[in-house]
CSV table of C-alpha atoms in Angstrom, one decimal:
chain,number,residue,atom,x,y,z
A,117,MET,CA,235.4,76.8,51.2
A,118,ALA,CA,235.5,73.1,50.2
A,119,GLN,CA,239.3,73.3,50.5
A,120,HIS,CA,239.1,74.6,54.1
A,121,GLU,CA,236.6,72.0,55.1
A,122,GLN,CA,238.8,69.4,53.6
A,123,SER,CA,241.9,70.6,55.5
A,124,ALA,CA,239.9,71.0,58.7
A,125,ALA,CA,238.7,67.5,58.4
A,126,SER,CA,242.2,66.1,57.8
A,127,PHE,CA,243.6,68.1,60.7
A,128,PRO,CA,243.4,65.4,63.4
A,129,GLU,CA,245.5,63.3,61.0
A,130,HIS,CA,248.2,66.1,60.9
A,131,ILE,CA,248.2,66.1,64.8
A,132,ARG,CA,248.5,62.4,64.9
A,133,LYS,CA,251.4,62.4,62.5
A,134,LYS,CA,253.3,65.0,64.5
A,135,ARG,CA,252.4,63.3,67.8
A,136,ASN,CA,254.0,60.1,66.5
A,137,GLY,CA,257.2,62.0,65.6
A,138,GLU,CA,256.8,62.1,61.8
A,139,GLN,CA,257.7,65.0,59.6
A,140,LEU,CA,255.0,67.3,58.4
A,141,SER,CA,255.0,68.4,54.7
A,142,ALA,CA,255.1,72.1,53.7
A,143,GLY,CA,251.5,71.7,52.6
A,144,GLU,CA,250.4,70.3,56.0
A,145,ILE,CA,252.1,73.2,57.8
A,146,ARG,CA,250.5,75.6,55.4
A,147,ASP,CA,247.1,74.1,56.3
A,148,PHE,CA,247.8,74.5,60.0
A,149,VAL,CA,248.9,78.1,59.9
A,150,GLN,CA,246.0,79.0,57.5
A,151,GLY,CA,243.6,77.3,59.8
A,152,VAL,CA,244.9,79.2,62.8
A,153,LYS,CA,244.6,82.5,61.0
A,154,ASP,CA,241.1,81.8,59.5
A,155,LYS,CA,239.8,80.2,62.7
A,156,THR,CA,238.8,77.1,60.8
A,157,ILE,CA,240.4,74.7,63.3
A,158,GLN,CA,239.4,74.6,67.0
A,159,GLU,CA,241.6,76.0,69.8
A,160,SER,CA,241.8,72.6,71.3
A,161,GLN,CA,243.3,71.3,68.0
A,162,ILE,CA,245.8,74.2,67.8
A,163,GLY,CA,246.8,73.4,71.4
A,164,ALA,CA,247.2,69.7,70.6
A,165,MET,CA,249.4,70.5,67.6
A,166,LEU,CA,251.5,72.9,69.7
A,167,MET,CA,252.0,70.2,72.3
A,168,ALA,CA,252.9,67.7,69.6
A,169,ILE,CA,255.5,70.1,68.2
A,170,TRP,CA,256.8,70.8,71.8
A,171,LEU,CA,257.2,67.0,72.5
A,172,GLN,CA,258.6,65.9,69.1
A,173,GLY,CA,260.4,69.0,67.9
A,174,MET,CA,260.8,69.8,64.2
A,175,VAL,CA,263.5,69.3,61.6
A,176,ALA,CA,265.1,72.4,60.0
A,177,GLU,CA,262.8,72.1,56.9
A,178,GLU,CA,259.7,72.1,59.1
A,179,THR,CA,260.8,75.0,61.2
A,180,LEU,CA,261.6,77.0,58.0
A,181,ALA,CA,258.1,76.1,56.5
A,182,LEU,CA,256.4,77.1,59.7
A,183,THR,CA,258.2,80.4,59.9
A,184,LYS,CA,257.6,81.2,56.3
A,185,GLU,CA,253.8,80.5,56.5
A,186,MET,CA,253.5,82.5,59.7
A,187,MET,CA,255.3,85.4,58.1
A,188,MET,CA,253.0,85.3,55.0
A,189,SER,CA,249.9,85.1,57.2
A,190,GLY,CA,249.7,88.9,57.2
A,191,GLU,CA,251.1,92.1,55.7
A,192,VAL,CA,254.8,92.0,54.6
A,193,MET,CA,256.4,95.4,54.6
A,194,SER,CA,258.0,96.9,51.6
A,195,TRP,CA,260.6,99.7,51.5
A,196,PRO,CA,261.9,102.2,48.9
A,197,ALA,CA,264.5,100.9,46.5
A,198,GLU,CA,267.1,103.3,47.7
A,199,TRP,CA,267.0,101.7,51.2
A,200,GLU,CA,268.2,98.4,49.8
A,201,GLY,CA,270.9,97.0,52.0
A,202,LEU,CA,270.2,99.4,54.9
A,203,VAL,CA,267.2,98.0,56.7
A,204,VAL,CA,268.3,96.3,59.9
A,205,ASP,CA,267.0,95.2,63.3
A,206,LYS,CA,267.9,93.5,66.5
A,207,HIS,CA,266.0,91.1,68.7
A,208,SER,CA,266.8,90.1,72.3
A,209,THR,CA,265.5,87.0,74.0
A,210,GLY,CA,264.9,89.2,77.1
A,211,GLY,CA,266.8,89.9,80.3
A,212,VAL,CA,266.9,92.2,83.3
A,213,GLY,CA,267.8,95.8,82.7
A,214,ASP,CA,267.9,95.1,79.0
A,215,LYS,CA,267.7,98.6,77.6
A,216,ILE,CA,269.9,97.9,74.6
A,217,SER,CA,267.3,98.8,71.9
A,218,LEU,CA,266.9,102.3,73.2
A,219,VAL,CA,270.6,103.0,72.6
A,220,LEU,CA,271.3,100.7,69.6
A,221,ALA,CA,268.4,101.9,67.3
A,222,PRO,CA,269.5,105.6,67.2
A,223,ALA,CA,273.2,104.6,67.0
A,224,LEU,CA,272.5,102.5,63.9
A,225,ALA,CA,270.4,105.4,62.4
A,226,ALA,CA,273.4,107.7,63.0
A,227,CYS,CA,275.4,105.2,60.8
A,228,GLY,CA,273.0,105.6,57.9
A,229,CYS,CA,270.9,102.5,58.6
A,230,LYS,CA,267.1,102.3,58.6
A,231,VAL,CA,265.8,100.6,61.8
A,232,PRO,CA,262.0,99.7,61.8
A,233,MET,CA,262.2,98.2,65.3
A,234,ILE,CA,259.0,96.3,66.1
A,235,SER,CA,259.1,95.6,69.8
A,236,GLY,CA,257.1,93.9,72.5
A,237,ARG,CA,255.9,94.6,76.1
A,238,GLY,CA,257.2,93.1,79.2
A,239,LEU,CA,255.9,89.8,80.4
A,240,ALA,CA,256.9,87.9,83.6
A,241,HIS,CA,260.3,89.1,84.8
A,242,THR,CA,261.6,90.6,81.6
A,243,GLY,CA,261.0,94.3,80.8
A,244,GLY,CA,259.5,95.4,77.5
A,245,THR,CA,261.0,98.1,75.3
A,246,LEU,CA,257.5,99.6,74.6
A,247,ASP,CA,256.8,100.0,78.4
A,248,LYS,CA,260.1,101.7,78.9
A,249,LEU,CA,259.5,104.2,76.1
A,250,GLU,CA,255.9,104.9,77.3
A,251,SER,CA,257.4,106.3,80.5
A,252,ILE,CA,258.4,109.3,78.4
A,253,PRO,CA,255.4,111.7,78.3
A,254,GLY,CA,253.7,111.8,74.9
A,255,PHE,CA,255.7,108.9,73.4
A,256,ASN,CA,253.4,106.9,71.1
A,257,VAL,CA,254.4,103.4,70.2
A,258,TYR,CA,251.4,102.9,67.8
A,259,GLN,CA,252.2,104.2,64.4
A,260,SER,CA,250.5,103.3,61.1
A,261,VAL,CA,252.7,101.8,58.3
A,262,GLN,CA,252.6,105.3,56.6
A,263,GLN,CA,253.8,107.0,59.7
A,264,LEU,CA,256.5,104.4,60.1
A,265,HIS,CA,257.8,105.1,56.6
A,266,GLY,CA,257.8,108.9,57.3
A,267,ILE,CA,259.8,108.5,60.6
A,268,LEU,CA,262.3,106.2,58.9
A,269,GLU,CA,262.7,108.6,56.0
A,270,GLU,CA,263.1,111.6,58.3
A,271,VAL,CA,265.0,110.1,61.3
A,272,GLY,CA,266.2,106.6,60.3
A,273,CYS,CA,264.8,104.7,63.3
A,274,CYS,CA,261.6,104.1,65.2
A,275,ILE,CA,260.5,101.7,67.9
A,276,VAL,CA,256.8,100.7,67.6
A,277,GLY,CA,254.4,97.9,68.7
A,278,GLN,CA,253.2,95.1,66.4
A,279,THR,CA,250.3,96.2,64.1
A,280,ASP,CA,247.2,94.0,63.9
A,281,ASN,CA,247.9,92.8,60.3
A,282,LEU,CA,251.6,91.9,60.9
A,283,VAL,CA,251.9,88.1,61.4
A,284,PRO,CA,248.3,87.6,62.8
A,285,ALA,CA,248.8,83.8,63.1
A,286,ASP,CA,251.6,84.5,65.7
A,287,LYS,CA,249.2,86.5,67.9
A,288,VAL,CA,246.9,83.5,68.2
A,289,MET,CA,249.7,80.9,68.7
A,290,TYR,CA,251.6,83.1,71.2
A,291,ALA,CA,248.5,83.4,73.4
A,292,LEU,CA,247.8,79.7,73.3
A,293,ARG,CA,251.5,78.7,73.9
A,294,ASP,CA,251.3,80.7,77.1
A,295,VAL,CA,248.3,78.7,78.4
A,296,THR,CA,249.4,75.3,77.1
A,297,SER,CA,252.9,75.3,78.6
A,298,THR,CA,254.5,75.2,75.2
A,299,VAL,CA,256.4,78.5,75.3
A,300,ASP,CA,259.9,76.9,75.5
A,301,SER,CA,259.9,75.1,72.2
A,302,LEU,CA,262.8,75.7,69.8
A,303,PRO,CA,260.7,75.6,66.5
A,304,LEU,CA,257.9,77.6,68.1
A,305,ILE,CA,260.2,80.3,69.5
A,306,THR,CA,262.1,80.4,66.1
A,307,GLY,CA,258.8,80.7,64.2
A,308,SER,CA,257.4,83.4,66.4
A,309,ILE,CA,260.6,85.6,66.4
A,310,ILE,CA,261.8,85.2,62.8
A,311,SER,CA,258.3,85.4,61.2
A,312,LYS,CA,257.9,88.9,62.7
A,313,LYS,CA,261.4,90.0,61.6
A,314,GLY,CA,260.8,88.5,58.1
A,315,ALA,CA,257.6,90.5,57.8
A,316,GLU,CA,259.7,93.6,58.4
A,317,SER,CA,261.6,92.8,55.1
A,318,LEU,CA,265.0,93.2,56.7
A,319,ASN,CA,268.4,93.1,55.0
A,320,ALA,CA,270.1,92.1,58.2
A,321,LEU,CA,269.2,91.0,61.7
A,322,VAL,CA,271.2,90.5,64.8
A,323,LEU,CA,270.0,88.3,67.7
A,324,ASP,CA,271.0,88.8,71.3
A,325,VAL,CA,270.5,85.4,72.8
A,326,LYS,CA,270.9,85.5,76.5
A,327,PHE,CA,271.8,82.7,78.9
A,328,GLY,CA,272.2,82.5,82.7
A,329,ASN,CA,270.1,82.9,85.9
A,330,ALA,CA,268.0,85.7,84.6
A,331,ALA,CA,267.5,84.4,81.1
A,332,LEU,CA,265.0,82.0,79.5
A,333,TYR,CA,267.9,79.6,78.9
A,334,LYS,CA,270.1,78.9,81.9
A,335,ASP,CA,273.2,77.5,80.0
A,336,LEU,CA,275.2,78.3,77.0
A,337,GLY,CA,274.4,75.0,75.2
A,338,SER,CA,270.6,75.5,75.1
A,339,ALA,CA,271.0,79.2,74.2
A,340,LYS,CA,273.3,78.2,71.4
A,341,SER,CA,270.8,75.7,70.0
A,342,LEU,CA,268.1,78.4,69.8
A,343,ALA,CA,270.6,80.9,68.3
A,344,GLN,CA,271.6,78.4,65.6
A,345,SER,CA,268.0,77.6,64.8
A,346,MET,CA,267.1,81.3,64.4
A,347,VAL,CA,270.3,82.1,62.4
A,348,THR,CA,269.6,79.2,60.0
A,349,VAL,CA,266.0,80.1,59.4
A,350,GLY,CA,266.7,83.8,59.1
A,351,ASN,CA,269.4,83.2,56.5
A,352,SER,CA,267.2,80.8,54.6
A,353,LEU,CA,264.5,83.5,54.3
A,354,GLY,CA,267.1,85.8,52.7
A,355,ILE,CA,267.9,87.9,55.8
A,356,ARG,CA,271.6,88.1,56.7
A,357,THR,CA,271.3,86.8,60.3
A,358,GLY,CA,273.9,86.6,63.0
A,359,ALA,CA,273.7,86.1,66.8
A,360,VAL,CA,275.5,87.2,69.9
A,361,LEU,CA,275.4,84.9,72.9
A,362,SER,CA,275.5,87.0,76.1
A,363,ARG,CA,275.6,86.2,79.8
A,364,MET,CA,272.5,87.3,81.8
A,365,ASN,CA,273.1,86.9,85.5
A,366,CYS,CA,273.6,90.4,86.9
A,367,PRO,CA,271.3,93.2,85.6
A,368,ILE,CA,272.6,95.0,82.5
A,369,GLY,CA,273.8,98.4,83.5
A,370,ARG,CA,272.9,99.8,86.9
A,371,CYS,CA,269.1,100.4,86.6
A,372,VAL,CA,266.1,98.1,86.4
A,373,GLY,CA,262.6,99.4,85.8
A,374,ASN,CA,261.0,101.4,83.0
A,375,THR,CA,261.7,105.1,83.9
A,376,LEU,CA,265.1,104.4,85.4
A,377,GLU,CA,266.1,102.5,82.3
A,378,VAL,CA,265.1,105.4,80.1
A,379,MET,CA,267.3,107.7,82.2
A,380,GLU,CA,270.3,105.2,82.0
A,381,SER,CA,269.8,104.9,78.2
A,382,LEU,CA,270.0,108.7,77.8
A,383,GLU,CA,273.2,108.7,79.9
A,384,CYS,CA,274.6,106.1,77.4
A,385,LEU,CA,273.6,108.3,74.5
A,386,LYS,CA,275.4,111.2,76.2
A,387,GLY,CA,278.6,109.0,76.3
A,388,ARG,CA,278.4,108.4,80.0
A,389,GLY,CA,277.0,104.8,80.1
A,390,PRO,CA,278.3,101.8,82.0
A,391,ASP,CA,280.8,99.5,80.2
A,392,ASP,CA,278.5,96.4,79.9
A,393,ILE,CA,275.8,98.4,78.0
A,394,LEU,CA,278.5,99.8,75.8
A,395,GLU,CA,279.9,96.3,75.1
A,396,LEU,CA,276.5,94.9,74.1
A,397,VAL,CA,275.5,97.9,72.0
A,398,THR,CA,278.8,98.0,70.1
A,399,SER,CA,279.0,94.2,69.6
A,400,LEU,CA,275.4,94.0,68.2
A,401,GLY,CA,275.7,97.2,66.2
A,402,GLY,CA,279.2,96.4,64.9
A,403,LEU,CA,278.0,93.0,63.7
A,404,LEU,CA,275.0,94.5,61.9
A,405,LEU,CA,277.2,97.2,60.2
A,406,TRP,CA,279.6,94.4,59.1
A,407,MET,CA,276.8,92.3,57.8
A,408,VAL,CA,275.4,95.1,55.6
A,409,GLY,CA,278.9,96.1,54.4
A,410,ARG,CA,279.1,99.4,56.2
A,411,ALA,CA,282.2,98.3,58.1
A,412,GLY,CA,285.1,96.1,56.9
A,413,SER,CA,285.2,94.0,60.1
A,414,LEU,CA,283.4,93.5,63.4
A,415,GLU,CA,286.0,95.5,65.2
A,416,GLU,CA,285.7,98.4,62.8
A,417,GLY,CA,281.9,98.3,63.2
A,418,LYS,CA,282.2,98.4,67.0
A,419,LYS,CA,284.4,101.6,66.7
A,420,VAL,CA,281.9,103.3,64.3
A,421,ILE,CA,279.0,102.6,66.7
A,422,SER,CA,281.1,103.8,69.7
A,423,THR,CA,281.8,107.0,67.9
A,424,THR,CA,278.1,107.8,67.5
A,425,LEU,CA,277.7,107.5,71.3
A,426,GLN,CA,280.7,109.8,72.0
A,427,ASN,CA,280.0,112.5,69.5
A,428,GLY,CA,276.2,113.0,70.1
A,429,ALA,CA,275.1,111.7,66.7
A,430,ALA,CA,273.1,108.9,68.3
A,431,LEU,CA,271.6,111.2,70.9
A,432,GLU,CA,270.4,113.5,68.2
A,433,LYS,CA,268.7,110.6,66.4
A,434,PHE,CA,267.0,109.6,69.7
A,435,GLN,CA,265.8,113.2,70.2
A,436,ASN,CA,264.3,113.3,66.7
A,437,MET,CA,262.7,109.8,67.1
A,438,MET,CA,261.0,111.0,70.2
A,439,ILE,CA,259.6,114.0,68.4
A,440,GLY,CA,258.6,111.8,65.4
A,441,GLN,CA,256.7,109.6,67.8
A,442,GLY,CA,254.7,112.3,69.6
A,443,VAL,CA,256.9,113.8,72.3
A,444,THR,CA,257.0,117.6,72.3
A,445,SER,CA,260.2,119.1,71.0
A,446,GLN,CA,260.6,120.9,74.3
A,447,ILE,CA,260.5,117.7,76.4
A,448,ALA,CA,262.8,115.9,73.9
A,449,ALA,CA,265.4,118.7,73.9
A,450,SER,CA,265.3,118.8,77.7
A,451,LEU,CA,265.8,115.1,78.1
A,452,CYS,CA,268.7,115.2,75.7
A,453,SER,CA,270.4,118.2,77.2
A,454,THR,CA,273.8,117.6,79.0
A,455,ASN,CA,272.8,118.2,82.6
A,456,THR,CA,269.1,117.7,82.6
A,457,ASP,CA,267.1,117.0,85.8
A,458,TYR,CA,265.3,113.9,84.5
A,459,TYR,CA,262.7,113.9,87.3
A,460,SER,CA,261.5,117.3,86.1
A,461,ILE,CA,260.0,115.3,83.2
A,462,LEU,CA,259.9,111.6,84.1
A,463,ARG,CA,257.8,110.5,87.0
A,464,ARG,CA,259.6,109.6,90.2
A,465,ALA,CA,258.2,107.0,92.6
A,466,HIS,CA,256.9,108.3,95.9
A,467,TYR,CA,259.3,106.3,98.0
A,468,GLN,CA,263.0,105.4,97.8
A,469,THR,CA,264.6,102.9,100.2
A,470,GLU,CA,268.3,102.1,100.3
A,471,LEU,CA,269.4,98.6,101.4
A,472,GLU,CA,272.8,98.3,103.1
A,473,THR,CA,275.4,95.5,102.9
A,474,GLN,CA,275.2,93.1,105.8
A,475,GLY,CA,278.9,92.2,105.7
A,476,HIS,CA,282.2,93.4,104.0
A,477,GLY,CA,284.2,92.0,101.1
A,478,THR,CA,284.2,92.0,97.3
A,479,VAL,CA,280.9,92.0,95.3
A,480,LEU,CA,281.0,88.5,93.7
A,481,ASP,CA,277.5,88.4,92.3
A,482,ILE,CA,274.2,90.3,92.0
A,483,ASP,CA,271.3,88.1,91.1
A,484,GLY,CA,269.3,89.9,88.5
A,485,MET,CA,266.4,87.4,88.6
A,486,VAL,CA,265.7,88.0,92.3
A,487,ILE,CA,265.7,91.8,91.8
A,488,ALA,CA,263.4,91.5,88.8
A,489,GLN,CA,260.9,89.2,90.6
A,490,VAL,CA,260.6,91.6,93.6
A,491,LEU,CA,260.2,94.7,91.2
A,492,HIS,CA,257.6,92.7,89.3
A,493,ARG,CA,255.5,92.2,92.5
A,494,LEU,CA,256.0,95.9,93.3
A,495,GLY,CA,254.2,96.8,90.0
A,496,ALA,CA,257.1,97.2,87.5
A,497,GLY,CA,255.9,94.3,85.4
A,498,ARG,CA,252.8,92.4,84.4
A,499,SER,CA,251.6,88.8,84.9
A,500,LYS,CA,249.3,88.8,81.9
A,501,ALA,CA,249.1,90.8,78.7
A,502,GLY,CA,247.1,93.9,79.2
A,503,ASP,CA,247.9,94.5,82.9
A,504,PRO,CA,249.0,98.0,83.7
A,505,VAL,CA,252.6,98.7,84.9
A,506,ASN,CA,253.9,101.4,87.2
A,507,HIS,CA,256.7,103.0,85.2
A,508,SER,CA,258.3,104.7,88.2
A,509,VAL,CA,259.0,101.4,90.1
A,510,GLY,CA,262.5,100.2,89.8
A,511,ALA,CA,265.9,99.7,91.4
A,512,GLU,CA,269.4,101.3,91.1
A,513,LEU,CA,272.5,99.3,91.8
A,514,LEU,CA,274.9,101.4,93.9
A,515,VAL,CA,277.8,98.9,93.7
A,516,SER,CA,279.2,96.9,90.9
A,517,LEU,CA,280.8,93.5,90.4
A,518,GLY,CA,284.4,93.3,91.8
A,519,GLN,CA,283.9,96.3,94.0
A,520,LYS,CA,285.2,96.2,97.6
A,521,VAL,CA,282.5,97.2,100.1
A,522,GLU,CA,282.3,97.8,103.9
A,523,LYS,CA,279.5,96.6,106.2
A,524,GLY,CA,276.5,99.0,106.2
A,525,GLN,CA,277.3,100.5,102.8
A,526,PRO,CA,274.2,101.3,100.6
A,527,TRP,CA,274.2,98.8,97.7
A,528,LEU,CA,270.7,99.1,96.2
A,529,ARG,CA,268.1,101.9,96.0
A,530,VAL,CA,264.5,100.6,95.5
A,531,HIS,CA,261.9,103.0,94.0
A,532,TYR,CA,258.3,101.9,94.9
A,533,GLU,CA,254.8,103.1,95.6
A,534,THR,CA,251.9,100.7,96.4
A,535,PRO,CA,252.3,98.0,97.2
A,536,ALA,CA,255.0,99.0,99.7
A,537,LEU,CA,258.3,97.1,100.1
A,538,SER,CA,257.7,94.2,102.6
A,539,ALA,CA,260.1,92.8,105.1
A,540,GLU,CA,260.1,89.5,103.1
A,541,GLN,CA,261.0,91.3,99.9
A,542,ARG,CA,263.8,93.1,101.6
A,543,LEU,CA,265.1,89.8,102.7
A,544,SER,CA,264.9,88.4,99.2
A,545,LEU,CA,266.7,91.4,97.8
A,546,GLN,CA,269.5,91.1,100.4
A,547,GLY,CA,269.9,87.5,99.2
A,548,ALA,CA,270.6,88.7,95.7
A,549,LEU,CA,274.0,90.2,96.8
A,550,THR,CA,276.9,87.8,97.2
A,551,LEU,CA,280.0,89.1,99.0
A,552,GLY,CA,283.3,87.2,99.5
A,553,PRO,CA,287.1,87.3,99.1
A,554,ALA,CA,288.4,89.0,96.0
A,555,ASP,CA,290.2,85.8,94.8
A,556,GLN,CA,286.8,84.1,94.4
A,557,LEU,CA,285.6,86.7,91.8
A,558,LEU,CA,284.9,84.9,88.5
A,559,THR,CA,285.3,87.5,85.7
A,560,GLN,CA,283.8,86.3,82.4
A,561,PRO,CA,283.3,88.3,79.3
A,562,LEU,CA,279.7,89.5,78.8
A,563,VAL,CA,279.7,88.3,75.2
A,564,ALA,CA,280.4,84.6,75.3
A,565,GLU,CA,280.3,83.8,71.5
A,566,ILE,CA,279.3,85.3,68.2
A,567,ILE,CA,277.5,83.2,65.5
A,568,LEU,CA,278.1,84.7,62.0
A,569,PRO,CA,275.7,84.2,59.0
């Protein structure tokens, strides 16, 4: 106890040091994280330290020490010796229509990897993987460590929520970052993400760091700084870590909203998915396979992942994962059958409205952020942790970038219940679509850059 009292007493000194732009020692960072976990320092002091870090930043050694201490603040998972070199995961910084995990986890399992994917819920305009999966009747995202082991042994992948004893210090800091306006800090984001992945005891990790209108970072430069910070810390912790920098302006795929995104993921797993989803899944998966030596090159890795989507191997893994996580085998089989009627199982919103184009020309842009914000207000997302979401709310794009359209052609189908779609929201959505002459179309690759370990 004396030790704690001593570090709590000297804590204002640590805050002052960071506030003045000095470097904190590994011991001082340990005191901070320990104090957060044990509640021996006041919330106001934690908030002050977070703001000092936000203002002054951290050098690489400090960020590494912070991440390591956060990771060690709770349970660190351990895996059977025979899984050595096979345990992998992916993290995305969040986007609109980002359903990549639902397709990637089973595809990797079909390649012989073990994927203990610990995911989050949606907050603000970004959708959460757990919310998407919970639109499947019976799907349980809460599994004990023992159940997790069982599903990984049996199936090879599972997608679950964070357990209470995994990185408890992050839970406290994450909530306080939200209310102290310190969310967008490089060392704090790095610490939060990589500590959770470190506690999964991974052999390799791939990061999908997004930039653009509908991403946390609007430009490539700032997204690259974050990617580099996470890649450096991940590799320093002994996890082979690489990153893919991807554009996030238009929604990914054609569907946005929990239930609709599950349907689109199943279509991808049946080999019928849109090209952009395919490109992201194969790029991220191919990089992971190369990092763990299951492919000789990135290109070979992409081909291997693509094959699992074409031959039904990934679909079978998704079906078995659903059963492993509480879905009845009848529902799982029905969702995975070739010509299933998804709405016989998944809930359809009471109302669908189609918006029509107000001019003619080529589709130059579809602003994902605008669509996500309207859907959020219609109940698809949440403003604070714990709020309920309406899984059936969403939107389907009926046109794609570069497509030539006539005036009065349906371009967006909105699924909603209560609240109803207002005239103002219709106007906002119409503003998301940009039409113009074909020669103004700017075609850029979805994947801008890859950072290797």
